[in-house]
PDB file of C-alpha atoms and ligand atoms in Angstrom:
ATOM      1  CA  UNK H1116     178.535 156.860  80.649  1.00  0.00           C
ATOM      2  CA  UNK H1117     176.107 155.423  78.113  1.00  0.00           C
ATOM      3  CA  UNK H1118     174.169 153.301  80.602  1.00  0.00           C
ATOM      4  CA  UNK H1119     173.504 153.712  84.310  1.00  0.00           C
ATOM      5  CA  UNK H1120     174.229 150.066  85.017  1.00  0.00           C
ATOM      6  CA  UNK H1121     177.300 148.122  83.906  1.00  0.00           C
ATOM      7  CA  UNK H1122     177.099 146.327  80.561  1.00  0.00           C
ATOM      8  CA  UNK H1123     177.569 142.969  82.319  1.00  0.00           C
ATOM      9  CA  UNK H1124     174.624 143.640  84.608  1.00  0.00           C
ATOM     10  CA  UNK H1125     172.406 144.650  81.680  1.00  0.00           C
ATOM     11  CA  UNK H1126     173.470 141.623  79.647  1.00  0.00           C
ATOM     12  CA  UNK H1127     172.651 139.306  82.549  1.00  0.00           C
ATOM     13  CA  UNK H1128     169.294 141.064  83.084  1.00  0.00           C
ATOM     14  CA  UNK H1129     168.129 141.037  79.449  1.00  0.00           C
ATOM     15  CA  UNK H1130     165.982 138.131  78.392  1.00  0.00           C
ATOM     16  CA  UNK H1131     163.489 137.983  75.521  1.00  0.00           C
ATOM     17  CA  UNK H1132     159.953 138.823  76.626  1.00  0.00           C
ATOM     18  CA  UNK H1133     156.968 137.773  74.532  1.00  0.00           C
ATOM     19  CA  UNK H1134     154.112 138.449  76.970  1.00  0.00           C
ATOM     20  CA  UNK H1135     153.676 142.144  77.686  1.00  0.00           C
ATOM     21  CA  UNK H1136     151.492 144.085  80.033  1.00  0.00           C
ATOM     22  CA  UNK H1137     149.424 146.566  78.013  1.00  0.00           C
ATOM     23  CA  UNK H1138     150.673 149.449  80.198  1.00  0.00           C
ATOM     24  CA  UNK H1139     152.779 151.683  77.937  1.00  0.00           C
ATOM     25  CA  UNK H1140     156.037 153.195  79.174  1.00  0.00           C
ATOM     26  CA  UNK H1141     155.484 156.780  80.299  1.00  0.00           C
ATOM     27  CA  UNK H1142     156.266 159.764  78.078  1.00  0.00           C
ATOM     28  CA  UNK H1143     159.613 160.628  79.695  1.00  0.00           C
ATOM     29  CA  UNK H1144     160.906 157.074  79.276  1.00  0.00           C
ATOM     30  CA  UNK H1145     159.787 156.948  75.636  1.00  0.00           C
ATOM     31  CA  UNK H1146     161.413 160.298  75.002  1.00  0.00           C
ATOM     32  CA  UNK H1147     164.764 159.019  76.291  1.00  0.00           C
ATOM     33  CA  UNK H1148     164.452 155.956  74.096  1.00  0.00           C
ATOM     34  CA  UNK H1149     163.509 158.090  71.078  1.00  0.00           C
ATOM     35  CA  UNK H1150     166.534 160.331  71.651  1.00  0.00           C
ATOM     36  CA  UNK H1151     168.785 157.301  71.855  1.00  0.00           C
ATOM     37  CA  UNK H1152     167.388 155.950  68.571  1.00  0.00           C
ATOM     38  CA  UNK H1153     167.979 159.310  66.917  1.00  0.00           C
ATOM     39  CA  UNK H1154     171.541 159.471  68.220  1.00  0.00           C
ATOM     40  CA  UNK H1155     172.221 155.874  67.136  1.00  0.00           C
ATOM     41  CA  UNK H1156     170.883 156.629  63.649  1.00  0.00           C
ATOM     42  CA  UNK H1157     173.034 159.776  63.375  1.00  0.00           C
ATOM     43  CA  UNK H1158     176.183 157.916  64.397  1.00  0.00           C
ATOM     44  CA  UNK H1159     175.366 154.595  62.731  1.00  0.00           C
ATOM     45  CA  UNK H1160     178.195 154.659  60.197  1.00  0.00           C
ATOM     46  CA  UNK H1161     176.081 152.414  57.955  1.00  0.00           C
ATOM     47  CA  UNK H1162     172.961 152.980  55.896  1.00  0.00           C
ATOM     48  CA  UNK H1163     170.488 152.122  58.619  1.00  0.00           C
ATOM     49  CA  UNK H1164     167.981 153.872  60.845  1.00  0.00           C
ATOM     50  CA  UNK H1165     166.111 153.103  64.023  1.00  0.00           C
ATOM     51  CA  UNK H1166     162.663 154.425  64.923  1.00  0.00           C
ATOM     52  CA  UNK H1167     159.918 153.926  67.469  1.00  0.00           C
ATOM     53  CA  UNK H1168     156.521 152.655  66.330  1.00  0.00           C
ATOM     54  CA  UNK H1169     153.231 152.651  68.126  1.00  0.00           C
ATOM     55  CA  UNK H1170     150.626 149.965  67.593  1.00  0.00           C
ATOM     56  CA  UNK H1171     148.020 152.139  69.331  1.00  0.00           C
ATOM     57  CA  UNK H1172     145.117 152.783  66.997  1.00  0.00           C
ATOM     58  CA  UNK H1173     145.874 149.798  64.771  1.00  0.00           C
ATOM     59  CA  UNK H1174     143.326 147.544  66.513  1.00  0.00           C
ATOM     60  CA  UNK H1175     146.072 145.087  67.352  1.00  0.00           C
ATOM     61  CA  UNK H1176     146.758 144.682  63.636  1.00  0.00           C
ATOM     62  CA  UNK H1177     150.542 144.683  63.934  1.00  0.00           C
ATOM     63  CA  UNK H1178     150.874 140.950  63.544  1.00  0.00           C
ATOM     64  CA  UNK H1179     153.460 138.734  65.182  1.00  0.00           C
ATOM     65  CA  UNK H1180     151.647 135.424  64.482  1.00  0.00           C
ATOM     66  CA  UNK H1181     150.725 135.306  68.161  1.00  0.00           C
ATOM     67  CA  UNK H1182     154.363 135.149  69.259  1.00  0.00           C
ATOM     68  CA  UNK H1183     154.107 138.502  71.047  1.00  0.00           C
ATOM     69  CA  UNK H1184     151.128 139.598  73.088  1.00  0.00           C
ATOM     70  CA  UNK H1185     150.197 142.897  74.718  1.00  0.00           C
ATOM     71  CA  UNK H1186     152.960 145.059  73.256  1.00  0.00           C
ATOM     72  CA  UNK H1187     151.985 148.529  72.095  1.00  0.00           C
ATOM     73  CA  UNK H1188     155.382 150.024  71.340  1.00  0.00           C
ATOM     74  CA  UNK H1189     158.041 148.645  68.989  1.00  0.00           C
ATOM     75  CA  UNK H1190     161.543 149.582  67.912  1.00  0.00           C
ATOM     76  CA  UNK H1191     162.080 149.178  64.174  1.00  0.00           C
ATOM     77  CA  UNK H1192     165.518 148.645  62.624  1.00  0.00           C
ATOM     78  CA  UNK H1193     165.616 149.572  58.941  1.00  0.00           C
ATOM     79  CA  UNK H1194     168.566 148.923  56.668  1.00  0.00           C
ATOM     80  CA  UNK H1195     169.294 149.837  53.057  1.00  0.00           C
ATOM     81  CA  UNK H1196     169.147 146.831  50.760  1.00  0.00           C
ATOM     82  CA  UNK H1197     172.653 147.558  49.465  1.00  0.00           C
ATOM     83  CA  UNK H1198     174.149 147.804  52.977  1.00  0.00           C
ATOM     84  CA  UNK H1199     176.342 144.724  53.564  1.00  0.00           C
ATOM     85  CA  UNK H1200     177.440 145.393  57.121  1.00  0.00           C
ATOM     86  CA  UNK H1201     174.879 143.312  59.011  1.00  0.00           C
ATOM     87  CA  UNK H1202     177.389 142.890  61.869  1.00  0.00           C
ATOM     88  CA  UNK H1203     177.393 146.639  62.502  1.00  0.00           C
ATOM     89  CA  UNK H1204     173.578 146.645  62.330  1.00  0.00           C
ATOM     90  CA  UNK H1205     173.426 143.887  64.972  1.00  0.00           C
ATOM     91  CA  UNK H1206     175.930 145.757  67.127  1.00  0.00           C
ATOM     92  CA  UNK H1207     173.812 148.938  67.001  1.00  0.00           C
ATOM     93  CA  UNK H1208     170.458 147.241  67.567  1.00  0.00           C
ATOM     94  CA  UNK H1209     171.841 145.368  70.592  1.00  0.00           C
ATOM     95  CA  UNK H1210     173.147 148.646  72.049  1.00  0.00           C
ATOM     96  CA  UNK H1211     169.574 149.919  71.754  1.00  0.00           C
ATOM     97  CA  UNK H1212     168.208 146.765  73.400  1.00  0.00           C
ATOM     98  CA  UNK H1213     170.619 147.227  76.320  1.00  0.00           C
ATOM     99  CA  UNK H1214     169.646 150.890  76.584  1.00  0.00           C
ATOM    100  CA  UNK H1215     165.988 149.841  76.824  1.00  0.00           C
ATOM    101  CA  UNK H1216     166.983 147.253  79.456  1.00  0.00           C
ATOM    102  CA  UNK H1217     168.692 150.030  81.410  1.00  0.00           C
ATOM    103  CA  UNK H1218     165.402 151.970  81.281  1.00  0.00           C
ATOM    104  CA  UNK H1219     163.696 148.978  82.906  1.00  0.00           C
ATOM    105  CA  UNK H1220     162.016 147.851  79.684  1.00  0.00           C
ATOM    106  CA  UNK H1221     161.775 144.349  78.255  1.00  0.00           C
ATOM    107  CA  UNK H1222     162.430 143.538  74.608  1.00  0.00           C
ATOM    108  CA  UNK H1223     162.539 140.687  72.107  1.00  0.00           C
ATOM    109  CA  UNK H1224     164.570 140.716  68.912  1.00  0.00           C
ATOM    110  CA  UNK H1225     162.280 139.676  66.026  1.00  0.00           C
ATOM    111  CA  UNK H1226     163.761 138.926  62.634  1.00  0.00           C
ATOM    112  CA  UNK H1227     161.275 136.393  61.389  1.00  0.00           C
ATOM    113  CA  UNK H1228     158.032 136.012  63.305  1.00  0.00           C
ATOM    114  CA  UNK H1229     156.319 139.264  62.445  1.00  0.00           C
ATOM    115  CA  UNK H1230     154.180 140.419  59.537  1.00  0.00           C
ATOM    116  CA  UNK H1231     156.514 142.793  57.771  1.00  0.00           C
ATOM    117  CA  UNK H1232     153.753 144.246  55.617  1.00  0.00           C
ATOM    118  CA  UNK H1233     151.719 145.288  58.707  1.00  0.00           C
ATOM    119  CA  UNK H1234     154.674 147.074  60.247  1.00  0.00           C
ATOM    120  CA  UNK H1235     155.797 148.600  56.961  1.00  0.00           C
ATOM    121  CA  UNK H1236     152.414 150.281  56.649  1.00  0.00           C
ATOM    122  CA  UNK H1237     153.216 152.222  59.835  1.00  0.00           C
ATOM    123  CA  UNK H1238     156.523 153.437  58.401  1.00  0.00           C
ATOM    124  CA  UNK H1239     157.483 155.410  55.360  1.00  0.00           C
ATOM    125  CA  UNK H1240     160.064 153.239  53.692  1.00  0.00           C
ATOM    126  CA  UNK H1241     161.800 153.996  50.423  1.00  0.00           C
ATOM    127  CA  UNK H1242     162.026 151.219  47.815  1.00  0.00           C
ATOM    128  CA  UNK H1243     165.642 150.649  48.813  1.00  0.00           C
ATOM    129  CA  UNK H1244     164.900 150.145  52.512  1.00  0.00           C
ATOM    130  CA  UNK H1245     164.328 146.819  54.247  1.00  0.00           C
ATOM    131  CA  UNK H1246     162.646 146.428  57.623  1.00  0.00           C
ATOM    132  CA  UNK H1247     165.170 143.970  59.061  1.00  0.00           C
ATOM    133  CA  UNK H1248     164.352 143.737  62.760  1.00  0.00           C
ATOM    134  CA  UNK H1249     161.709 144.881  65.174  1.00  0.00           C
ATOM    135  CA  UNK H1250     161.464 144.554  68.934  1.00  0.00           C
ATOM    136  CA  UNK H1251     158.518 145.146  71.206  1.00  0.00           C
ATOM    137  CA  UNK H1252     159.395 147.353  74.193  1.00  0.00           C
ATOM    138  CA  UNK H1253     157.425 147.500  77.403  1.00  0.00           C
ATOM    139  CA  UNK H1254     156.781 145.828  80.691  1.00  0.00           C
ATOM    140  CA  UNK H1255     156.391 142.081  81.084  1.00  0.00           C
ATOM    141  CA  UNK H1256     153.222 140.529  82.411  1.00  0.00           C
ATOM    142  CA  UNK H1257     153.685 138.753  85.732  1.00  0.00           C
ATOM    143  CA  UNK H1258     153.359 135.389  84.103  1.00  0.00           C
ATOM    144  CA  UNK H1259     154.455 134.454  80.562  1.00  0.00           C
ATOM    145  CA  UNK H1260     151.875 132.675  78.396  1.00  0.00           C
ATOM    146  CA  UNK H1261     152.130 128.898  77.999  1.00  0.00           C
ATOM    147  CA  UNK H1262     153.084 129.469  74.330  1.00  0.00           C
ATOM    148  CA  UNK H1263     156.067 131.561  75.379  1.00  0.00           C
ATOM    149  CA  UNK H1264     157.255 128.966  77.892  1.00  0.00           C
ATOM    150  CA  UNK H1265     156.847 126.198  75.311  1.00  0.00           C
ATOM    151  CA  UNK H1266     158.702 128.205  72.689  1.00  0.00           C
ATOM    152  CA  UNK H1267     161.617 128.920  75.018  1.00  0.00           C
ATOM    153  CA  UNK H1268     161.849 125.214  75.808  1.00  0.00           C
ATOM    154  CA  UNK H1269     161.730 124.285  72.119  1.00  0.00           C
ATOM    155  CA  UNK H1270     164.641 126.522  71.125  1.00  0.00           C
ATOM    156  CA  UNK H1271     166.541 125.970  74.382  1.00  0.00           C
ATOM    157  CA  UNK H1272     166.456 129.724  75.023  1.00  0.00           C
ATOM    158  CA  UNK H1273     167.629 129.349  78.611  1.00  0.00           C
ATOM    159  CA  UNK H1274     170.838 127.577  77.730  1.00  0.00           C
ATOM    160  CA  UNK H1275     174.009 128.529  75.955  1.00  0.00           C
ATOM    161  CA  UNK H1276     176.831 126.515  74.397  1.00  0.00           C
ATOM    162  CA  UNK H1277     179.721 125.827  76.794  1.00  0.00           C
ATOM    163  CA  UNK H1278     183.021 127.673  76.528  1.00  0.00           C
ATOM    164  CA  UNK H1279     184.749 124.693  74.904  1.00  0.00           C
ATOM    165  CA  UNK H1280     182.491 124.983  71.816  1.00  0.00           C
ATOM    166  CA  UNK H1281     182.913 128.730  71.372  1.00  0.00           C
ATOM    167  CA  UNK H1282     186.347 129.962  72.383  1.00  0.00           C
ATOM    168  CA  UNK H1283     189.694 128.574  71.254  1.00  0.00           C
ATOM    169  CA  UNK H1284     193.415 128.967  71.556  1.00  0.00           C
ATOM    170  CA  UNK H1285     195.633 129.951  68.642  1.00  0.00           C
ATOM    171  CA  UNK H1286     195.359 126.685  66.712  1.00  0.00           C
ATOM    172  CA  UNK H1287     191.570 127.110  66.490  1.00  0.00           C
ATOM    173  CA  UNK H1288     191.067 123.622  67.915  1.00  0.00           C
ATOM    174  CA  UNK H1289     192.183 123.629  71.554  1.00  0.00           C
ATOM    175  CA  UNK H1290     189.424 125.106  73.720  1.00  0.00           C
ATOM    176  CA  UNK H1291     190.260 128.242  75.672  1.00  0.00           C
ATOM    177  CA  UNK H1292     189.433 127.664  79.308  1.00  0.00           C
ATOM    178  CA  UNK H1293     187.687 130.410  81.229  1.00  0.00           C
ATOM    179  CA  UNK H1294     190.300 130.290  83.976  1.00  0.00           C
ATOM    180  CA  UNK H1295     193.085 130.863  81.425  1.00  0.00           C
ATOM    181  CA  UNK H1296     191.374 133.746  79.630  1.00  0.00           C
ATOM    182  CA  UNK H1297     192.673 136.429  82.036  1.00  0.00           C
ATOM    183  CA  UNK H1298     191.194 139.886  81.418  1.00  0.00           C
ATOM    184  CA  UNK H1299     189.141 138.495  78.520  1.00  0.00           C
ATOM    185  CA  UNK H1300     187.233 136.016  80.717  1.00  0.00           C
ATOM    186  CA  UNK H1301     184.326 138.329  81.584  1.00  0.00           C
ATOM    187  CA  UNK H1302     183.952 139.945  78.114  1.00  0.00           C
ATOM    188  CA  UNK H1303     183.947 136.459  76.525  1.00  0.00           C
ATOM    189  CA  UNK H1304     181.412 135.198  79.040  1.00  0.00           C
ATOM    190  CA  UNK H1305     179.201 138.142  77.972  1.00  0.00           C
ATOM    191  CA  UNK H1306     179.597 137.001  74.339  1.00  0.00           C
ATOM    192  CA  UNK H1307     178.455 133.555  75.415  1.00  0.00           C
ATOM    193  CA  UNK H1308     175.302 134.989  77.027  1.00  0.00           C
ATOM    194  CA  UNK H1309     174.294 137.014  73.965  1.00  0.00           C
ATOM    195  CA  UNK H1310     170.971 136.515  72.201  1.00  0.00           C
ATOM    196  CA  UNK H1311     171.015 135.137  68.656  1.00  0.00           C
ATOM    197  CA  UNK H1312     168.492 134.199  65.992  1.00  0.00           C
ATOM    198  CA  UNK H1313     166.942 130.839  66.981  1.00  0.00           C
ATOM    199  CA  UNK H1314     169.584 130.758  69.733  1.00  0.00           C
ATOM    200  CA  UNK H1315     172.104 129.334  67.234  1.00  0.00           C
ATOM    201  CA  UNK H1316     175.080 131.158  68.800  1.00  0.00           C
ATOM    202  CA  UNK H1317     177.149 131.196  65.601  1.00  0.00           C
ATOM    203  CA  UNK H1318     180.080 133.138  67.092  1.00  0.00           C
ATOM    204  CA  UNK H1319     183.539 131.616  67.571  1.00  0.00           C
ATOM    205  CA  UNK H1320     186.555 133.415  68.985  1.00  0.00           C
ATOM    206  CA  UNK H1321     190.209 132.447  68.627  1.00  0.00           C
ATOM    207  CA  UNK H1322     192.774 134.004  70.990  1.00  0.00           C
ATOM    208  CA  UNK H1323     195.940 134.529  69.016  1.00  0.00           C
ATOM    209  CA  UNK H1324     198.676 136.339  70.927  1.00  0.00           C
ATOM    210  CA  UNK H1325     197.745 140.001  71.170  1.00  0.00           C
ATOM    211  CA  UNK H1326     194.402 139.649  69.434  1.00  0.00           C
ATOM    212  CA  UNK H1327     191.095 137.837  69.504  1.00  0.00           C
ATOM    213  CA  UNK H1328     189.715 136.822  66.122  1.00  0.00           C
ATOM    214  CA  UNK H1329     185.921 136.821  65.893  1.00  0.00           C
ATOM    215  CA  UNK H1330     184.590 134.315  63.351  1.00  0.00           C
ATOM    216  CA  UNK H1331     181.175 133.255  62.115  1.00  0.00           C
ATOM    217  CA  UNK H1332     180.325 129.564  61.989  1.00  0.00           C
ATOM    218  CA  UNK H1333     177.125 129.493  59.958  1.00  0.00           C
ATOM    219  CA  UNK H1334     174.273 127.138  60.723  1.00  0.00           C
ATOM    220  CA  UNK H1335     173.711 124.962  57.672  1.00  0.00           C
ATOM    221  CA  UNK H1336     170.460 125.722  55.862  1.00  0.00           C
ATOM    222  CA  UNK H1337     169.781 128.928  57.779  1.00  0.00           C
ATOM    223  CA  UNK H1338     168.013 131.195  55.276  1.00  0.00           C
ATOM    224  CA  UNK H1339     168.840 134.890  54.994  1.00  0.00           C
ATOM    225  CA  UNK H1340     165.292 136.352  54.696  1.00  0.00           C
ATOM    226  CA  UNK H1341     166.695 139.385  52.845  1.00  0.00           C
ATOM    227  CA  UNK H1342     169.107 140.131  55.695  1.00  0.00           C
ATOM    228  CA  UNK H1343     172.172 138.256  56.950  1.00  0.00           C
ATOM    229  CA  UNK H1344     170.786 137.291  60.359  1.00  0.00           C
ATOM    230  CA  UNK H1345     173.837 135.305  61.477  1.00  0.00           C
ATOM    231  CA  UNK H1346     176.267 138.081  60.598  1.00  0.00           C
ATOM    232  CA  UNK H1347     173.931 140.295  62.606  1.00  0.00           C
ATOM    233  CA  UNK H1348     174.419 137.840  65.518  1.00  0.00           C
ATOM    234  CA  UNK H1349     178.174 138.329  65.360  1.00  0.00           C
ATOM    235  CA  UNK H1350     177.581 142.063  65.757  1.00  0.00           C
ATOM    236  CA  UNK H1351     175.624 141.365  68.954  1.00  0.00           C
ATOM    237  CA  UNK H1352     178.565 139.342  70.267  1.00  0.00           C
ATOM    238  CA  UNK H1353     180.985 142.148  69.367  1.00  0.00           C
ATOM    239  CA  UNK H1354     178.742 144.647  71.145  1.00  0.00           C
ATOM    240  CA  UNK H1355     178.732 142.579  74.349  1.00  0.00           C
ATOM    241  CA  UNK H1356     182.491 142.052  74.186  1.00  0.00           C
ATOM    242  CA  UNK H1357     183.343 145.694  73.558  1.00  0.00           C
ATOM    243  CA  UNK H1358     180.991 147.218  76.123  1.00  0.00           C
ATOM    244  CA  UNK H1359     182.169 144.835  78.836  1.00  0.00           C
ATOM    245  CA  UNK H1360     185.841 145.284  77.951  1.00  0.00           C
ATOM    246  CA  UNK H1361     185.436 149.076  78.073  1.00  0.00           C
ATOM    247  CA  UNK H1362     183.685 148.932  81.460  1.00  0.00           C
ATOM    248  CA  UNK H1363     186.520 146.786  82.824  1.00  0.00           C
ATOM    249  CA  UNK H1364     189.277 148.930  81.303  1.00  0.00           C
ATOM    250  CA  UNK H1365     190.500 146.143  79.018  1.00  0.00           C
ATOM    251  CA  UNK H1366     192.413 147.935  76.243  1.00  0.00           C
ATOM    252  CA  UNK H1367     191.771 147.319  72.556  1.00  0.00           C
ATOM    253  CA  UNK H1368     189.634 148.114  69.564  1.00  0.00           C
ATOM    254  CA  UNK H1369     188.327 146.496  66.378  1.00  0.00           C
ATOM    255  CA  UNK H1370     190.447 145.940  63.304  1.00  0.00           C
ATOM    256  CA  UNK H1371     189.939 143.923  60.162  1.00  0.00           C
ATOM    257  CA  UNK H1372     193.148 141.994  59.607  1.00  0.00           C
ATOM    258  CA  UNK H1373     192.389 138.406  58.689  1.00  0.00           C
ATOM    259  CA  UNK H1374     194.705 135.759  60.160  1.00  0.00           C
ATOM    260  CA  UNK H1375     196.655 133.499  57.789  1.00  0.00           C
ATOM    261  CA  UNK H1376     194.138 130.699  58.306  1.00  0.00           C
ATOM    262  CA  UNK H1377     190.775 130.105  59.975  1.00  0.00           C
ATOM    263  CA  UNK H1378     189.216 126.735  60.730  1.00  0.00           C
ATOM    264  CA  UNK H1379     187.378 125.226  57.782  1.00  0.00           C
ATOM    265  CA  UNK H1380     183.873 126.591  57.365  1.00  0.00           C
ATOM    266  CA  UNK H1381     184.393 129.631  59.578  1.00  0.00           C
ATOM    267  CA  UNK H1382     184.230 133.187  58.231  1.00  0.00           C
ATOM    268  CA  UNK H1383     186.586 135.738  59.708  1.00  0.00           C
ATOM    269  CA  UNK H1384     184.780 138.938  60.757  1.00  0.00           C
ATOM    270  CA  UNK H1385     187.068 141.161  62.861  1.00  0.00           C
ATOM    271  CA  UNK H1386     189.746 141.166  65.550  1.00  0.00           C
ATOM    272  CA  UNK H1387     189.890 142.816  68.942  1.00  0.00           C
ATOM    273  CA  UNK H1388     193.480 143.943  69.331  1.00  0.00           C
TER     274      UNK H1388
HETATM  275  C1  FMN R2623     168.685 138.428  65.136  1.00  0.00           C
HETATM  276  C2  FMN R2623     167.638 137.775  65.994  1.00  0.00           C
HETATM  277  C3  FMN R2623     166.418 137.429  65.457  1.00  0.00           C
HETATM  278  C4  FMN R2623     165.429 136.851  66.272  1.00  0.00           C
HETATM  279  N1  FMN R2623     164.198 136.581  65.723  1.00  0.00           N
HETATM  280  C5  FMN R2623     163.209 136.081  66.505  1.00  0.00           C
HETATM  281  C6  FMN R2623     161.910 135.877  65.958  1.00  0.00           C
HETATM  282  O1  FMN R2623     161.646 136.106  64.797  1.00  0.00           O
HETATM  283  N2  FMN R2623     160.936 135.413  66.810  1.00  0.00           N
HETATM  284  C7  FMN R2623     161.177 135.165  68.127  1.00  0.00           C
HETATM  285  O2  FMN R2623     160.250 134.777  68.845  1.00  0.00           O
HETATM  286  N3  FMN R2623     162.425 135.341  68.670  1.00  0.00           N
HETATM  287  C8  FMN R2623     163.436 135.795  67.891  1.00  0.00           C
HETATM  288  N4  FMN R2623     164.684 136.032  68.434  1.00  0.00           N
HETATM  289  C9  FMN R2623     164.935 135.792  69.853  1.00  0.00           C
HETATM  290  C10 FMN R2623     165.791 134.548  70.098  1.00  0.00           C
HETATM  291  O3  FMN R2623     165.020 133.386  69.892  1.00  0.00           O
HETATM  292  C11 FMN R2623     166.359 134.603  71.533  1.00  0.00           C
HETATM  293  O4  FMN R2623     167.213 135.709  71.633  1.00  0.00           O
HETATM  294  C12 FMN R2623     167.129 133.357  71.924  1.00  0.00           C
HETATM  295  O5  FMN R2623     166.281 132.235  71.928  1.00  0.00           O
HETATM  296  C13 FMN R2623     167.777 133.480  73.319  1.00  0.00           C
HETATM  297  O6  FMN R2623     166.819 133.776  74.307  1.00  0.00           O
HETATM  298  P1  FMN R2623     166.960 135.090  75.197  1.00  0.00           P
HETATM  299  O7  FMN R2623     166.886 136.264  74.253  1.00  0.00           O
HETATM  300  O8  FMN R2623     165.801 135.062  76.145  1.00  0.00           O
HETATM  301  O9  FMN R2623     168.280 135.037  75.906  1.00  0.00           O
HETATM  302  C14 FMN R2623     165.692 136.580  67.640  1.00  0.00           C
HETATM  303  C15 FMN R2623     166.942 136.915  68.174  1.00  0.00           C
HETATM  304  C16 FMN R2623     167.903 137.521  67.375  1.00  0.00           C
HETATM  305  C17 FMN R2623     169.206 137.909  67.982  1.00  0.00           C
END
């Protein structure tokens, strides 16, 4: 088994942490994380790689505009500029985040609020590589800073959209009720709890007979910052769905077979069937 705890337990445990204790994870824990990053890179299936970075010896110069404090260790997710599969990247990075959670570490996806140039100086990147995402990894301080609490409140980080806005029956309009979702109820609930950039939760799922169609409903005006952050979010949702379904023995796998129609403004991504 990939994790010691169930995916659902890890998903419910994970929460972004922005105030870290300066105690670094011990060598054995970091080694396990490093191995996992190596394995994920080897099996990525896309042009991407994942490495561990240390801020030790940089005099706190790895800037996050004050959004993160105390973190010494970071995971960096690097993608080739010509790689279009941001959903797969999101899927892989979230698997890493859940692995770190299983190791008892806290994390925080960062796609925007960090000084890329600072972090890039700690890495050897080729001209074709883009540092898409980083996450601090470590132990949380007992009490989050006031800035963190205020930020969570501002983006509504503790709440998620209700089922009726995310999951639908065949026609793409009638909400799918949790009590009618059968074996998909728990995996879909884990999609609902997923993290997303600015907590926009752009995923929509339509249950159509023997398959569930995952679609992306983009937030108007959401910039791409050199990387398709909302497609990345769909990958996180797919990761939560798949890992939970596998734990629960729900059969299926991913296929790309677009349905005849999707609701206006939604992009079809993939189906679980
Ligand atoms: C792709 C992605 C990018 C994110 N970028 C940032 C960021 O730049 N700065 C930040 O403070 N949080 C960032 N977050 C964290 C989200 O704000 C957070 O996941 C969301 O508000 C839900 O809160 P939770 O993770 O505690 O459940 C990002 C999350 C994702 C998935």
